[in-house]
PDB file of C-alpha atoms in Angstrom:
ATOM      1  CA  UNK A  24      18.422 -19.916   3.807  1.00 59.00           C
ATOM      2  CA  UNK A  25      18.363 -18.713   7.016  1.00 49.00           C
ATOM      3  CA  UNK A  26      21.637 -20.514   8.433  1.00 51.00           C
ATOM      4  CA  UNK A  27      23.231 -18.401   5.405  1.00 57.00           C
ATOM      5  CA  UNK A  28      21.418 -15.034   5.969  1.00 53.00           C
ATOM      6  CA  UNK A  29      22.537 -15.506   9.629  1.00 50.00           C
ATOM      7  CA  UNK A  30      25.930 -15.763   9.377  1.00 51.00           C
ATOM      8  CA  UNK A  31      26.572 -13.333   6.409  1.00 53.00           C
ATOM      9  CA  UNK A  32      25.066 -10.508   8.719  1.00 48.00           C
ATOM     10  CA  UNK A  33      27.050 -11.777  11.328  1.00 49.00           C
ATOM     11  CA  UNK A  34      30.166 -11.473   9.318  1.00 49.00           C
ATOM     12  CA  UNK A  35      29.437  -7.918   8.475  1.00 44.00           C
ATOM     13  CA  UNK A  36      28.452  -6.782  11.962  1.00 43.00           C
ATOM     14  CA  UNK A  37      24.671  -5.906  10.913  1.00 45.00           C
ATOM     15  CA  UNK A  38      22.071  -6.029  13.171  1.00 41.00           C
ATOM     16  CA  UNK A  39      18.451  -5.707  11.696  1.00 48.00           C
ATOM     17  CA  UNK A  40      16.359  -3.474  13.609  1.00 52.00           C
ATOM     18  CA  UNK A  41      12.324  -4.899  13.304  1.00 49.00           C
ATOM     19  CA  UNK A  42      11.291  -0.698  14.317  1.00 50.00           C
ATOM     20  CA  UNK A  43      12.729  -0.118  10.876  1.00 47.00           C
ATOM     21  CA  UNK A  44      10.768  -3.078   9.123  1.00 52.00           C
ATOM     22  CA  UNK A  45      14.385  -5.052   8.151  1.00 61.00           C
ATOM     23  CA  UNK A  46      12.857  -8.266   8.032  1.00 82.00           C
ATOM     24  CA  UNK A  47      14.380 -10.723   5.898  1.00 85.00           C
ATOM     25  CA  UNK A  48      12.091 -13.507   3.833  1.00 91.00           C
ATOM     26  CA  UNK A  49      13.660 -16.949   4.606  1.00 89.00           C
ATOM     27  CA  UNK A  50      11.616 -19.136   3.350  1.00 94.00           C
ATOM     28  CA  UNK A  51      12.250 -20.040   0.132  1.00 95.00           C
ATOM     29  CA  UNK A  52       8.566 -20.982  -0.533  1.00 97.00           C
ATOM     30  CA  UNK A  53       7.609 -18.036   0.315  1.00 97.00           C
ATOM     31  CA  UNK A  54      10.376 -16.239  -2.196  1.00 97.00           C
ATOM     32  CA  UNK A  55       9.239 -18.477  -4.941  1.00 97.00           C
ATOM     33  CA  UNK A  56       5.355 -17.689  -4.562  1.00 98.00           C
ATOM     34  CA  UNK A  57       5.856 -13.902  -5.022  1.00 98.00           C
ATOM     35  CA  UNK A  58       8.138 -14.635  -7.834  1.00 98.00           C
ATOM     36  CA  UNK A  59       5.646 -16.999  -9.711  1.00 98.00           C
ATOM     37  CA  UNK A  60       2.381 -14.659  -8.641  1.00 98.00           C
ATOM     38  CA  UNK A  61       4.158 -11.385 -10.134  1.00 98.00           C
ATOM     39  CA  UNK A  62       3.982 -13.595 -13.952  1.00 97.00           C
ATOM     40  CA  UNK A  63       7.763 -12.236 -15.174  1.00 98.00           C
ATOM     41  CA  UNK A  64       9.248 -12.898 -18.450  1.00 98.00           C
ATOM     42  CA  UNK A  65      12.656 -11.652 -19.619  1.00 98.00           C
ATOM     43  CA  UNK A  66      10.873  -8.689 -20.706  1.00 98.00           C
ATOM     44  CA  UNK A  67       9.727  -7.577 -17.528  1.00 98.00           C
ATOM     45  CA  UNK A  68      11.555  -4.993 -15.502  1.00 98.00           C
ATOM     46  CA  UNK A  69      11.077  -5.352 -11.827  1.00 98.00           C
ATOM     47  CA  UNK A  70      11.431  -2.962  -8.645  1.00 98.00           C
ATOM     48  CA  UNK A  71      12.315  -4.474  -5.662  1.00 97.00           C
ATOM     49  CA  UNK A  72      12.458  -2.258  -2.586  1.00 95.00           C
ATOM     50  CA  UNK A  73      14.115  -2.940   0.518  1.00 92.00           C
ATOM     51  CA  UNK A  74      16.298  -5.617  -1.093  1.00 93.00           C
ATOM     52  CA  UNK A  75      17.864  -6.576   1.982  1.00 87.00           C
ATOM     53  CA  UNK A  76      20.457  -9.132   1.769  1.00 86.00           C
ATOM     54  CA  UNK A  77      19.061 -10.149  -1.686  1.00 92.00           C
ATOM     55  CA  UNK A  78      17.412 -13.351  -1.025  1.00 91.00           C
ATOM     56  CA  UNK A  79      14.370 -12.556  -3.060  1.00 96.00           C
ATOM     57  CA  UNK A  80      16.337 -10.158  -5.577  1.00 97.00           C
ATOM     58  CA  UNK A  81      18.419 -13.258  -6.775  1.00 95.00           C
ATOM     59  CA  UNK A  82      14.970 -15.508  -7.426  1.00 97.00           C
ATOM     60  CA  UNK A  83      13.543 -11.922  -9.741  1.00 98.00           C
ATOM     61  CA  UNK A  84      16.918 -11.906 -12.023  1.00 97.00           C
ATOM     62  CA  UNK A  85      16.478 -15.378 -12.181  1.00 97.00           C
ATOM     63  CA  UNK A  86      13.492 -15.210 -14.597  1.00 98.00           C
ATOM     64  CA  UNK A  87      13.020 -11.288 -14.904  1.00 98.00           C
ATOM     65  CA  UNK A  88      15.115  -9.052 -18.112  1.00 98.00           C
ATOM     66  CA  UNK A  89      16.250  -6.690 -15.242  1.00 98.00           C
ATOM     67  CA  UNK A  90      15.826  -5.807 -11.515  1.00 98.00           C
ATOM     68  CA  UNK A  91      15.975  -2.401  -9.744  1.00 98.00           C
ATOM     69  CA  UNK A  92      16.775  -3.029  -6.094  1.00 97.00           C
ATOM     70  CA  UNK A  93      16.375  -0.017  -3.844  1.00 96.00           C
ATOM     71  CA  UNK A  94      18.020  -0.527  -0.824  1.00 93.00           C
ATOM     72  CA  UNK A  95      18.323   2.514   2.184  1.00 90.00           C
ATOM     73  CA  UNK A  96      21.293   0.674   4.344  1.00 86.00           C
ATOM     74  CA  UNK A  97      24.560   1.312   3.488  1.00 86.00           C
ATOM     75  CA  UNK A  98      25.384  -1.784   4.872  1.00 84.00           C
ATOM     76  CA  UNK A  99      23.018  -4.102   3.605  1.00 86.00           C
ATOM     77  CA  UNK A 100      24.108  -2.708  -0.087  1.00 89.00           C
ATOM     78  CA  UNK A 101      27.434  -4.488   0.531  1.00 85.00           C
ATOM     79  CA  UNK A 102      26.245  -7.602   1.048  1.00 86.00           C
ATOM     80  CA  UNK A 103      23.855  -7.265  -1.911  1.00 90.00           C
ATOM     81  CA  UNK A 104      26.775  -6.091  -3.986  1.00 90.00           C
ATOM     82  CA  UNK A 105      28.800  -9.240  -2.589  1.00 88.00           C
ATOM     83  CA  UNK A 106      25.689 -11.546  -2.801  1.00 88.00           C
ATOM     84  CA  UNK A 107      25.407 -10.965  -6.508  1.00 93.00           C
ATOM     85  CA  UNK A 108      28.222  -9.953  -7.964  1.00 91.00           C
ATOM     86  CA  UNK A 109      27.928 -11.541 -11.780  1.00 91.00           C
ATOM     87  CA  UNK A 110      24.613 -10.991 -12.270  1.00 95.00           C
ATOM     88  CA  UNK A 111      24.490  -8.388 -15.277  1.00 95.00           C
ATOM     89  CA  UNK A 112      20.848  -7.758 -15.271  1.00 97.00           C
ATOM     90  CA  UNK A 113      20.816  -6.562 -11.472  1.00 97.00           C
ATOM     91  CA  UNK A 114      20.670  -2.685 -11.092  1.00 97.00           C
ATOM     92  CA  UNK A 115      21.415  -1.662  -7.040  1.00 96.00           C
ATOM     93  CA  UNK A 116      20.572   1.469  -6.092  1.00 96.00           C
ATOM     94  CA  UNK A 117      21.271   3.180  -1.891  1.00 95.00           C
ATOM     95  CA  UNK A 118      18.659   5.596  -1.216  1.00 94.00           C
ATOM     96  CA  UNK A 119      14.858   6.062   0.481  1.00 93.00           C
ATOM     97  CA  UNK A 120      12.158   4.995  -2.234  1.00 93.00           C
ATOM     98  CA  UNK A 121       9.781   7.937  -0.547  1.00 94.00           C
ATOM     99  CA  UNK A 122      11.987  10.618  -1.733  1.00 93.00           C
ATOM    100  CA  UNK A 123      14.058   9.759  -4.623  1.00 94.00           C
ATOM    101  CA  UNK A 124      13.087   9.320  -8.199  1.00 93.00           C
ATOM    102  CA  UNK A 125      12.570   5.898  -9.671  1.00 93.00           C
ATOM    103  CA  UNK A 126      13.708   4.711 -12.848  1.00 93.00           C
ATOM    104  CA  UNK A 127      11.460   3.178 -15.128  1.00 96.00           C
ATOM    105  CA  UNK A 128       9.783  -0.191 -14.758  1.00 98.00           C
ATOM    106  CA  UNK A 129       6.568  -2.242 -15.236  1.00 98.00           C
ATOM    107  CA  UNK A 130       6.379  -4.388 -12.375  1.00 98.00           C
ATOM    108  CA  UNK A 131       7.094  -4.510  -8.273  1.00 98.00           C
ATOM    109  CA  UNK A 132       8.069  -7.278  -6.124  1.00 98.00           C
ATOM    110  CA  UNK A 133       8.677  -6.266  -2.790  1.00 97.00           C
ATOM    111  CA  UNK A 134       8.933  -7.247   1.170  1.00 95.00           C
ATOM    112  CA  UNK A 135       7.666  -3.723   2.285  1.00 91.00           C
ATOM    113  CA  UNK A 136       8.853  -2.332   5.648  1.00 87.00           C
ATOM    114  CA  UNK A 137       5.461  -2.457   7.308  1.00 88.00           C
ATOM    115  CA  UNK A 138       5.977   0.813   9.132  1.00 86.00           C
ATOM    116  CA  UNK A 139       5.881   2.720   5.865  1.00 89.00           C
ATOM    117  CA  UNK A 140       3.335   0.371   3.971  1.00 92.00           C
ATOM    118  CA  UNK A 141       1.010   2.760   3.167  1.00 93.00           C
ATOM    119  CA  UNK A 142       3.088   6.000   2.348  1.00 94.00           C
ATOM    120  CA  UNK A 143       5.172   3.568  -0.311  1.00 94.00           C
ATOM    121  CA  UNK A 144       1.383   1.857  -1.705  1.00 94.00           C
ATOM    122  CA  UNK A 145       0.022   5.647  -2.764  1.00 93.00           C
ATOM    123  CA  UNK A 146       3.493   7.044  -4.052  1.00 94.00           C
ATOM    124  CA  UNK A 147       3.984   3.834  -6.298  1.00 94.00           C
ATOM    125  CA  UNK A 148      -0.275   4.352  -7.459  1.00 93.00           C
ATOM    126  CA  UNK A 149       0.925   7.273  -8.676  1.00 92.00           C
ATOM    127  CA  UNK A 150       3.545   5.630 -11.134  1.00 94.00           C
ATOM    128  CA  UNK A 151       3.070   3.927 -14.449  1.00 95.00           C
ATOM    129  CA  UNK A 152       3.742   0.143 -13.652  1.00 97.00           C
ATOM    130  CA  UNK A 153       1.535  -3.487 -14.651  1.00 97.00           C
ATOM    131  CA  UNK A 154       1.493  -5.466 -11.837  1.00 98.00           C
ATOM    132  CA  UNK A 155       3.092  -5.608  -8.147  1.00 98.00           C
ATOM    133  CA  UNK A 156       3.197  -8.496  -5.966  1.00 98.00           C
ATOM    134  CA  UNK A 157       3.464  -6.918  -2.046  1.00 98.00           C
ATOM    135  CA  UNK A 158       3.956  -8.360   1.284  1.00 97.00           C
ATOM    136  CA  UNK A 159       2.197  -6.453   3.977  1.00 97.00           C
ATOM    137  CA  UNK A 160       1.453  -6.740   7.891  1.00 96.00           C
ATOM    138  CA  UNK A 161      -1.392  -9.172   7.504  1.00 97.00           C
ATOM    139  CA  UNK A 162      -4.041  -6.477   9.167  1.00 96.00           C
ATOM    140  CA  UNK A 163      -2.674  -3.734   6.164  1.00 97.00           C
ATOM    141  CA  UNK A 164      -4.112  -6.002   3.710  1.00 98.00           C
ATOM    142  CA  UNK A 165      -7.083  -6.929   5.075  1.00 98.00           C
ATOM    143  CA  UNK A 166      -7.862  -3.372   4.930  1.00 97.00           C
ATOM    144  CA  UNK A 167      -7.074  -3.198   1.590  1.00 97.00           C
ATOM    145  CA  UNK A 168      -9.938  -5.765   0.426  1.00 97.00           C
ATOM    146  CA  UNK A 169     -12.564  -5.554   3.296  1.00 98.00           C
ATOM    147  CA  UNK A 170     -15.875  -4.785   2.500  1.00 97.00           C
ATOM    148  CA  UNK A 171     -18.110  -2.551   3.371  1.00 98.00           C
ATOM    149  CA  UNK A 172     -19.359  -2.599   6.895  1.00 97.00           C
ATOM    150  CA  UNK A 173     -16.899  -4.773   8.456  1.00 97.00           C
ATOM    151  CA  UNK A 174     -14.363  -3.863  10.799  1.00 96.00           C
ATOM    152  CA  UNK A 175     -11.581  -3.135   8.729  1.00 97.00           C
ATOM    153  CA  UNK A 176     -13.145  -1.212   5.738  1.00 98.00           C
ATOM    154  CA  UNK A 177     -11.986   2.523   5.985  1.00 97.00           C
ATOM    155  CA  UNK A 178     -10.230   5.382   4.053  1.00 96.00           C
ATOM    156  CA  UNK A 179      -7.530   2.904   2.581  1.00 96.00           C
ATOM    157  CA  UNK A 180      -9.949   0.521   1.293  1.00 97.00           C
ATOM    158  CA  UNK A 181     -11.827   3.543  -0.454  1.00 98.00           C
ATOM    159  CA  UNK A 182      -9.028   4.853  -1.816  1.00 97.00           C
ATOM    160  CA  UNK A 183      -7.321   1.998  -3.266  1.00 97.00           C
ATOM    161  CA  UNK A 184     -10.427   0.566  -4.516  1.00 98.00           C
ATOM    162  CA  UNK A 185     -10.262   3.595  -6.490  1.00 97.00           C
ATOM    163  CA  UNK A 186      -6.736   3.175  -7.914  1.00 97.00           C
ATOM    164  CA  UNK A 187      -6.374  -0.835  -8.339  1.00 97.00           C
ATOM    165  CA  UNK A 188      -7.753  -4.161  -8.130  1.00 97.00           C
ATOM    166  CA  UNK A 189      -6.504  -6.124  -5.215  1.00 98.00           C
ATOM    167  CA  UNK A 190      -6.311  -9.239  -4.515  1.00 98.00           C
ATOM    168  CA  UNK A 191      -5.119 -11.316  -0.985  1.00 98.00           C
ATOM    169  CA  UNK A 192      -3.020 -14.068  -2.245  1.00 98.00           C
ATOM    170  CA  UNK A 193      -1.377 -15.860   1.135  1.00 97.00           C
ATOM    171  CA  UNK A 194      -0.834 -15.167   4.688  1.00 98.00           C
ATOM    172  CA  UNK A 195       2.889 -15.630   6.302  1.00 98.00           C
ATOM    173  CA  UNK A 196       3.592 -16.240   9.509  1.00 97.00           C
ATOM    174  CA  UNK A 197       6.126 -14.463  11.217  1.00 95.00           C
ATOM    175  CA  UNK A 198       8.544 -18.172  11.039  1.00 94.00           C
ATOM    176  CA  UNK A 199       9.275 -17.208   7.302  1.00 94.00           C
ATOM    177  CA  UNK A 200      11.435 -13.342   8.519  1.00 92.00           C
ATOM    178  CA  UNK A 201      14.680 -13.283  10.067  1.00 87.00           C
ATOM    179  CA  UNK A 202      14.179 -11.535  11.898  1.00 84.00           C
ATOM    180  CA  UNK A 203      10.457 -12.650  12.966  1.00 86.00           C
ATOM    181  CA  UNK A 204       7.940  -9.629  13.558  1.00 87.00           C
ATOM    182  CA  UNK A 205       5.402  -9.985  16.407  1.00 88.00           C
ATOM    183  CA  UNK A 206       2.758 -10.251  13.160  1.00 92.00           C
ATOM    184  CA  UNK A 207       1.605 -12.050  10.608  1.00 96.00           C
ATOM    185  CA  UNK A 208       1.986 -10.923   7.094  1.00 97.00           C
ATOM    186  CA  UNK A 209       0.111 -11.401   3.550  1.00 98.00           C
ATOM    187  CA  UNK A 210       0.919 -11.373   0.242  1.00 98.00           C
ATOM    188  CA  UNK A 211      -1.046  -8.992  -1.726  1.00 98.00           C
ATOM    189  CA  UNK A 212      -1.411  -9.123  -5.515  1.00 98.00           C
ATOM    190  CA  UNK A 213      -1.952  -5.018  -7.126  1.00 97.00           C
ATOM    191  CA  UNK A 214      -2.784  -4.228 -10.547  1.00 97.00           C
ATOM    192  CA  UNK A 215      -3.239  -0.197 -11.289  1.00 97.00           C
ATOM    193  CA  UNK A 216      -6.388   0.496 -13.113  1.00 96.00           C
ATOM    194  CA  UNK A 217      -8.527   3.414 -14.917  1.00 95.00           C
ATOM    195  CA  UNK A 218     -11.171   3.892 -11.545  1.00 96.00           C
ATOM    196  CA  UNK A 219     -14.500   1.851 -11.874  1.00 96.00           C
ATOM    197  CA  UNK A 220     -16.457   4.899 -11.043  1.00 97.00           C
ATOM    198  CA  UNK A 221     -15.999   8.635 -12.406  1.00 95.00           C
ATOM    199  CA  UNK A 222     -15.266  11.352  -9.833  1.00 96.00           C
ATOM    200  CA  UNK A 223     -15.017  15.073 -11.087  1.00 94.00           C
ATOM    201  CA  UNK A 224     -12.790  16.349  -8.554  1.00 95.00           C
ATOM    202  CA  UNK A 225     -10.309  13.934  -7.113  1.00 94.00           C
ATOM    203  CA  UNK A 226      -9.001  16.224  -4.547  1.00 94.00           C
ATOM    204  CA  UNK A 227     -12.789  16.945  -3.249  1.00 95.00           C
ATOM    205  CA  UNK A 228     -12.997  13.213  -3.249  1.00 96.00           C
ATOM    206  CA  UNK A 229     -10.135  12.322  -0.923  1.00 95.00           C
ATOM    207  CA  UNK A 230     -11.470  15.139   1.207  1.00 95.00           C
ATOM    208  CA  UNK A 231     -14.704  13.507   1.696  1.00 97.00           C
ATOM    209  CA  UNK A 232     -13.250   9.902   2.129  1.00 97.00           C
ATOM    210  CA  UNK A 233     -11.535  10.802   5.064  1.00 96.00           C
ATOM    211  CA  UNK A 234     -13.805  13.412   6.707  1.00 96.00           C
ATOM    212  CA  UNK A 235     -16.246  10.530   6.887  1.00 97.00           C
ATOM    213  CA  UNK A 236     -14.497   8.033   7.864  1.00 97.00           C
ATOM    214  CA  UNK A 237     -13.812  10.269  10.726  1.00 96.00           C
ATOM    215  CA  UNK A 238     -17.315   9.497  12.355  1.00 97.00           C
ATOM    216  CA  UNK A 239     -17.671   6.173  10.314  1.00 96.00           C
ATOM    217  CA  UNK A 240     -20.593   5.269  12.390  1.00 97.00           C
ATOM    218  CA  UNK A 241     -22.596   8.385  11.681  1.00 97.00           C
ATOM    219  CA  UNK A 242     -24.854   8.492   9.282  1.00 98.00           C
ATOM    220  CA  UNK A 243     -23.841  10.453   6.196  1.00 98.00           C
ATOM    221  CA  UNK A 244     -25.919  13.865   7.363  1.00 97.00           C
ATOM    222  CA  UNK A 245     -24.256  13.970  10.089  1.00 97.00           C
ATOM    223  CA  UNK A 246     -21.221  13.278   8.954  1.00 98.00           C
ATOM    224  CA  UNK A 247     -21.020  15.719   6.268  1.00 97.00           C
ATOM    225  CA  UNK A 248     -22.423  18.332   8.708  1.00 97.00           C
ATOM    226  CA  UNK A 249     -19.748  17.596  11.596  1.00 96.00           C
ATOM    227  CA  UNK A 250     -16.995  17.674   9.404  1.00 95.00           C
ATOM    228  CA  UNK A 251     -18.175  20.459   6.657  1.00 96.00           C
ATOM    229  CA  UNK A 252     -15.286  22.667   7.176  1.00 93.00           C
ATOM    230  CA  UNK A 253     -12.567  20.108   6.737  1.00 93.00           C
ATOM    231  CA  UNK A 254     -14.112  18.999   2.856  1.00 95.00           C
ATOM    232  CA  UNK A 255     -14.620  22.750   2.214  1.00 94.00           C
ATOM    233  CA  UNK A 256     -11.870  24.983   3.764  1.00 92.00           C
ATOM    234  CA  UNK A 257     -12.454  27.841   2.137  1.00 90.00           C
ATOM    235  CA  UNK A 258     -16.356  28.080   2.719  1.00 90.00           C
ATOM    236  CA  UNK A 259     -17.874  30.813   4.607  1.00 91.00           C
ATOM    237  CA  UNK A 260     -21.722  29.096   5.269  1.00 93.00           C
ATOM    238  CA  UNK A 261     -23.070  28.962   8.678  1.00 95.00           C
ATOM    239  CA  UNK A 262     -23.955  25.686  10.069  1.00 95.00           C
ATOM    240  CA  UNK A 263     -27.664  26.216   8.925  1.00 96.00           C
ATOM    241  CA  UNK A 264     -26.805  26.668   5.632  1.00 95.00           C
ATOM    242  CA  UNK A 265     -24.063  24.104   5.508  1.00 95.00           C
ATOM    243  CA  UNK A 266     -27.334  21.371   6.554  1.00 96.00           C
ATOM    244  CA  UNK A 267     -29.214  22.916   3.762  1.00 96.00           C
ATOM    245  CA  UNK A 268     -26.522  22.632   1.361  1.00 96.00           C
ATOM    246  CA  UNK A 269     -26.010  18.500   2.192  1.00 96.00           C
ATOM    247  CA  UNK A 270     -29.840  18.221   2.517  1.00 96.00           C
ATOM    248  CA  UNK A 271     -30.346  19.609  -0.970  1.00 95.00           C
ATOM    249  CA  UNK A 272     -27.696  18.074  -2.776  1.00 95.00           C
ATOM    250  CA  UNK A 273     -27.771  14.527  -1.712  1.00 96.00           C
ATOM    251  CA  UNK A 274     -30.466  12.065  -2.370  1.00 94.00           C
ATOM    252  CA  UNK A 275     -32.207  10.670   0.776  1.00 94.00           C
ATOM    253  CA  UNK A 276     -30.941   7.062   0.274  1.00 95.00           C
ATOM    254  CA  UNK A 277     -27.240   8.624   1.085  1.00 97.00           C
ATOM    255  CA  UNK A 278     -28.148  10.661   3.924  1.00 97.00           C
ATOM    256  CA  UNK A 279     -29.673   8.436   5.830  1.00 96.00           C
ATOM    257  CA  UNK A 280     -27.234   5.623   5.040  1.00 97.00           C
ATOM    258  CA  UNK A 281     -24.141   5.076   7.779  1.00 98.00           C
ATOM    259  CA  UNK A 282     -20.464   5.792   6.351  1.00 98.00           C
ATOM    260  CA  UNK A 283     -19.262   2.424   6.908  1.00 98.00           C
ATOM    261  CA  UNK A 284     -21.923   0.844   5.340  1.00 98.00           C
ATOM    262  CA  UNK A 285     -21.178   3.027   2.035  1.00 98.00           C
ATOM    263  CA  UNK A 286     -19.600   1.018  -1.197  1.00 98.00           C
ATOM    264  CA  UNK A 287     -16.968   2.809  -2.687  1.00 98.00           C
ATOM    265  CA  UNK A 288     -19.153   3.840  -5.932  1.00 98.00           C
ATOM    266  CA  UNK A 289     -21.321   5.787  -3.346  1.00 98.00           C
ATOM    267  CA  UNK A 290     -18.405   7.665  -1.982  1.00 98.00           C
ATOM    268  CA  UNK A 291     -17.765   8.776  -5.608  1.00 97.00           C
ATOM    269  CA  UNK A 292     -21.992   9.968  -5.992  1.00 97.00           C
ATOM    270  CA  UNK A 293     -21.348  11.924  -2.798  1.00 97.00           C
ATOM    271  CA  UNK A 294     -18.680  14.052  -3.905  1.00 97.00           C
ATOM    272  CA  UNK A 295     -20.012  14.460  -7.585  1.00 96.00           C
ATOM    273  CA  UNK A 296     -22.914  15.661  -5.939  1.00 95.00           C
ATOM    274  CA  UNK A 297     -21.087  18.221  -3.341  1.00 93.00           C
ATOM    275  CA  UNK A 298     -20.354  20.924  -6.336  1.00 77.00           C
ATOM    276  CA  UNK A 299     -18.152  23.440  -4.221  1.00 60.00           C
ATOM    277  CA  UNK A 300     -20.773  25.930  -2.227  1.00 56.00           C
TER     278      UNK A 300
END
């Protein structure tokens, strides 16, 4: 596959640029274990962004009802148009996933420009879809499963943890791209779900994830204290008051626990328990 990717970009003049995340999947093992992990049926249809050349988007309408590639190069839509032409049950579509519209679907398969990895993650959360099977850089996904207390857990982990169950299927090695990126990648498995923990205000909640996580070796007094004006904007207590506020309306356990050693569930207690001063 990569003798034919090659030369077809050759032929058309393209040059893939690895600051823009245009790195092809060559490895046809690695094409066929995203395809088999994202479970499609001729009922399923599938979004594929950054289609590239097409060499995974010909494997999905191989055993998927339709496919939506999204593609943003004007250039690499040619040769996906070209690459395959006779396949009825491929849609193509030129344009930037993070600001157009997407038509309807219940599953993604995607190489993801890593650059843009997480912007792409939270606007598809917010969509109505089953399943997606992801490639990431390798060190994206590890973030998305760590655990608490370990070196990668943070905001993202909170957050998605909150959204979907993930799982960490494979890691690639930078061999399987044309071209290769200086990292490893991983294939991530995503399936959208109702939140394992209730939160009352979600926008108080993602204000609190990340203010903590901005001294996530603090314990959670502090934490709250130092960053009290960034979860509540619009609040007019002094610091004293602020201290009494967190002191009040947390229970000890929390308050003297350190932010990174928090589970997600406790990051949900937190803000139920921060009613707005």
């Amino acid at each position: 596959m990569l003798k034919e990717t090659r030369r077809t970009l050759r032929e058309k003049e393209i040059w893939l640029k690895r600051r823009l995340g245009q790195n092809q999947v060559i490895d046809t093992s690695v094409l066929r274990k995203m395809v088999e992990y994202a479970e499609l049926t001729k009922n399923d249809v599938v979004l594929e962004i950054g289609a590239g050349a097409g060499n995974l988007t010909a494997m999905l309408a191989d055993v998927a009802g339709t496919v939506i590639a999204v593609e943003r190069d004007k250039k690499l839509i040619d040769i996906l148009g070209e690459n395959l032409r006779g396949r009825t049950n491929v849609k193509i579509i030129l344009g930037d996933v993070l600001r157009m519209e997407l038509p309807i679907f219940n599953k993604i398969v995607s190489n993801l420009p890593f650059s843009i990895s997480s912007e792409i993650t939270f606007k598809l959360l917010g969509l109505n879809f089953g399943l997606a099977v992801l490639m990431f850089q390798k060190e994206f996904a590890e973030r998305l499963v760590a655990q608490p207390s370990s070196e990668n857990y943070g905001r993202l982990t909170v957050n998605i943890y909150y959204r979907a169950k993930v799982e960490l299927l494979d890691e690639v090695p930078p061999s399987a791209f044309f071209p290769p990126p200086k990292v490893s990648a991983a294939i991530v498995r995503l399936r959208p779900r109702q939140p394992p923990f209730a939160v009352k205000d979600e926008k108080l909640f993602s204000n609190v994830v990340r203010a903590l996580f901005q001294h996530r070796n603090q314990l959670v007094r502090n934490a709250l204290l130092h960053s009290f004006s960034e979860i509540f904007p619009e609040s007019k207590m002094t610091r004293a008051e602020a201290r009494t506020f967190i002191d009040t309306a947390l229970p000890g356990k929390l308050l003297k626990a350190r932010v990174i050693e928090l589970a997600p569930e406790d990051f949900g207690e937190i803000t139920n328990s921060l009613t707005s001063p």
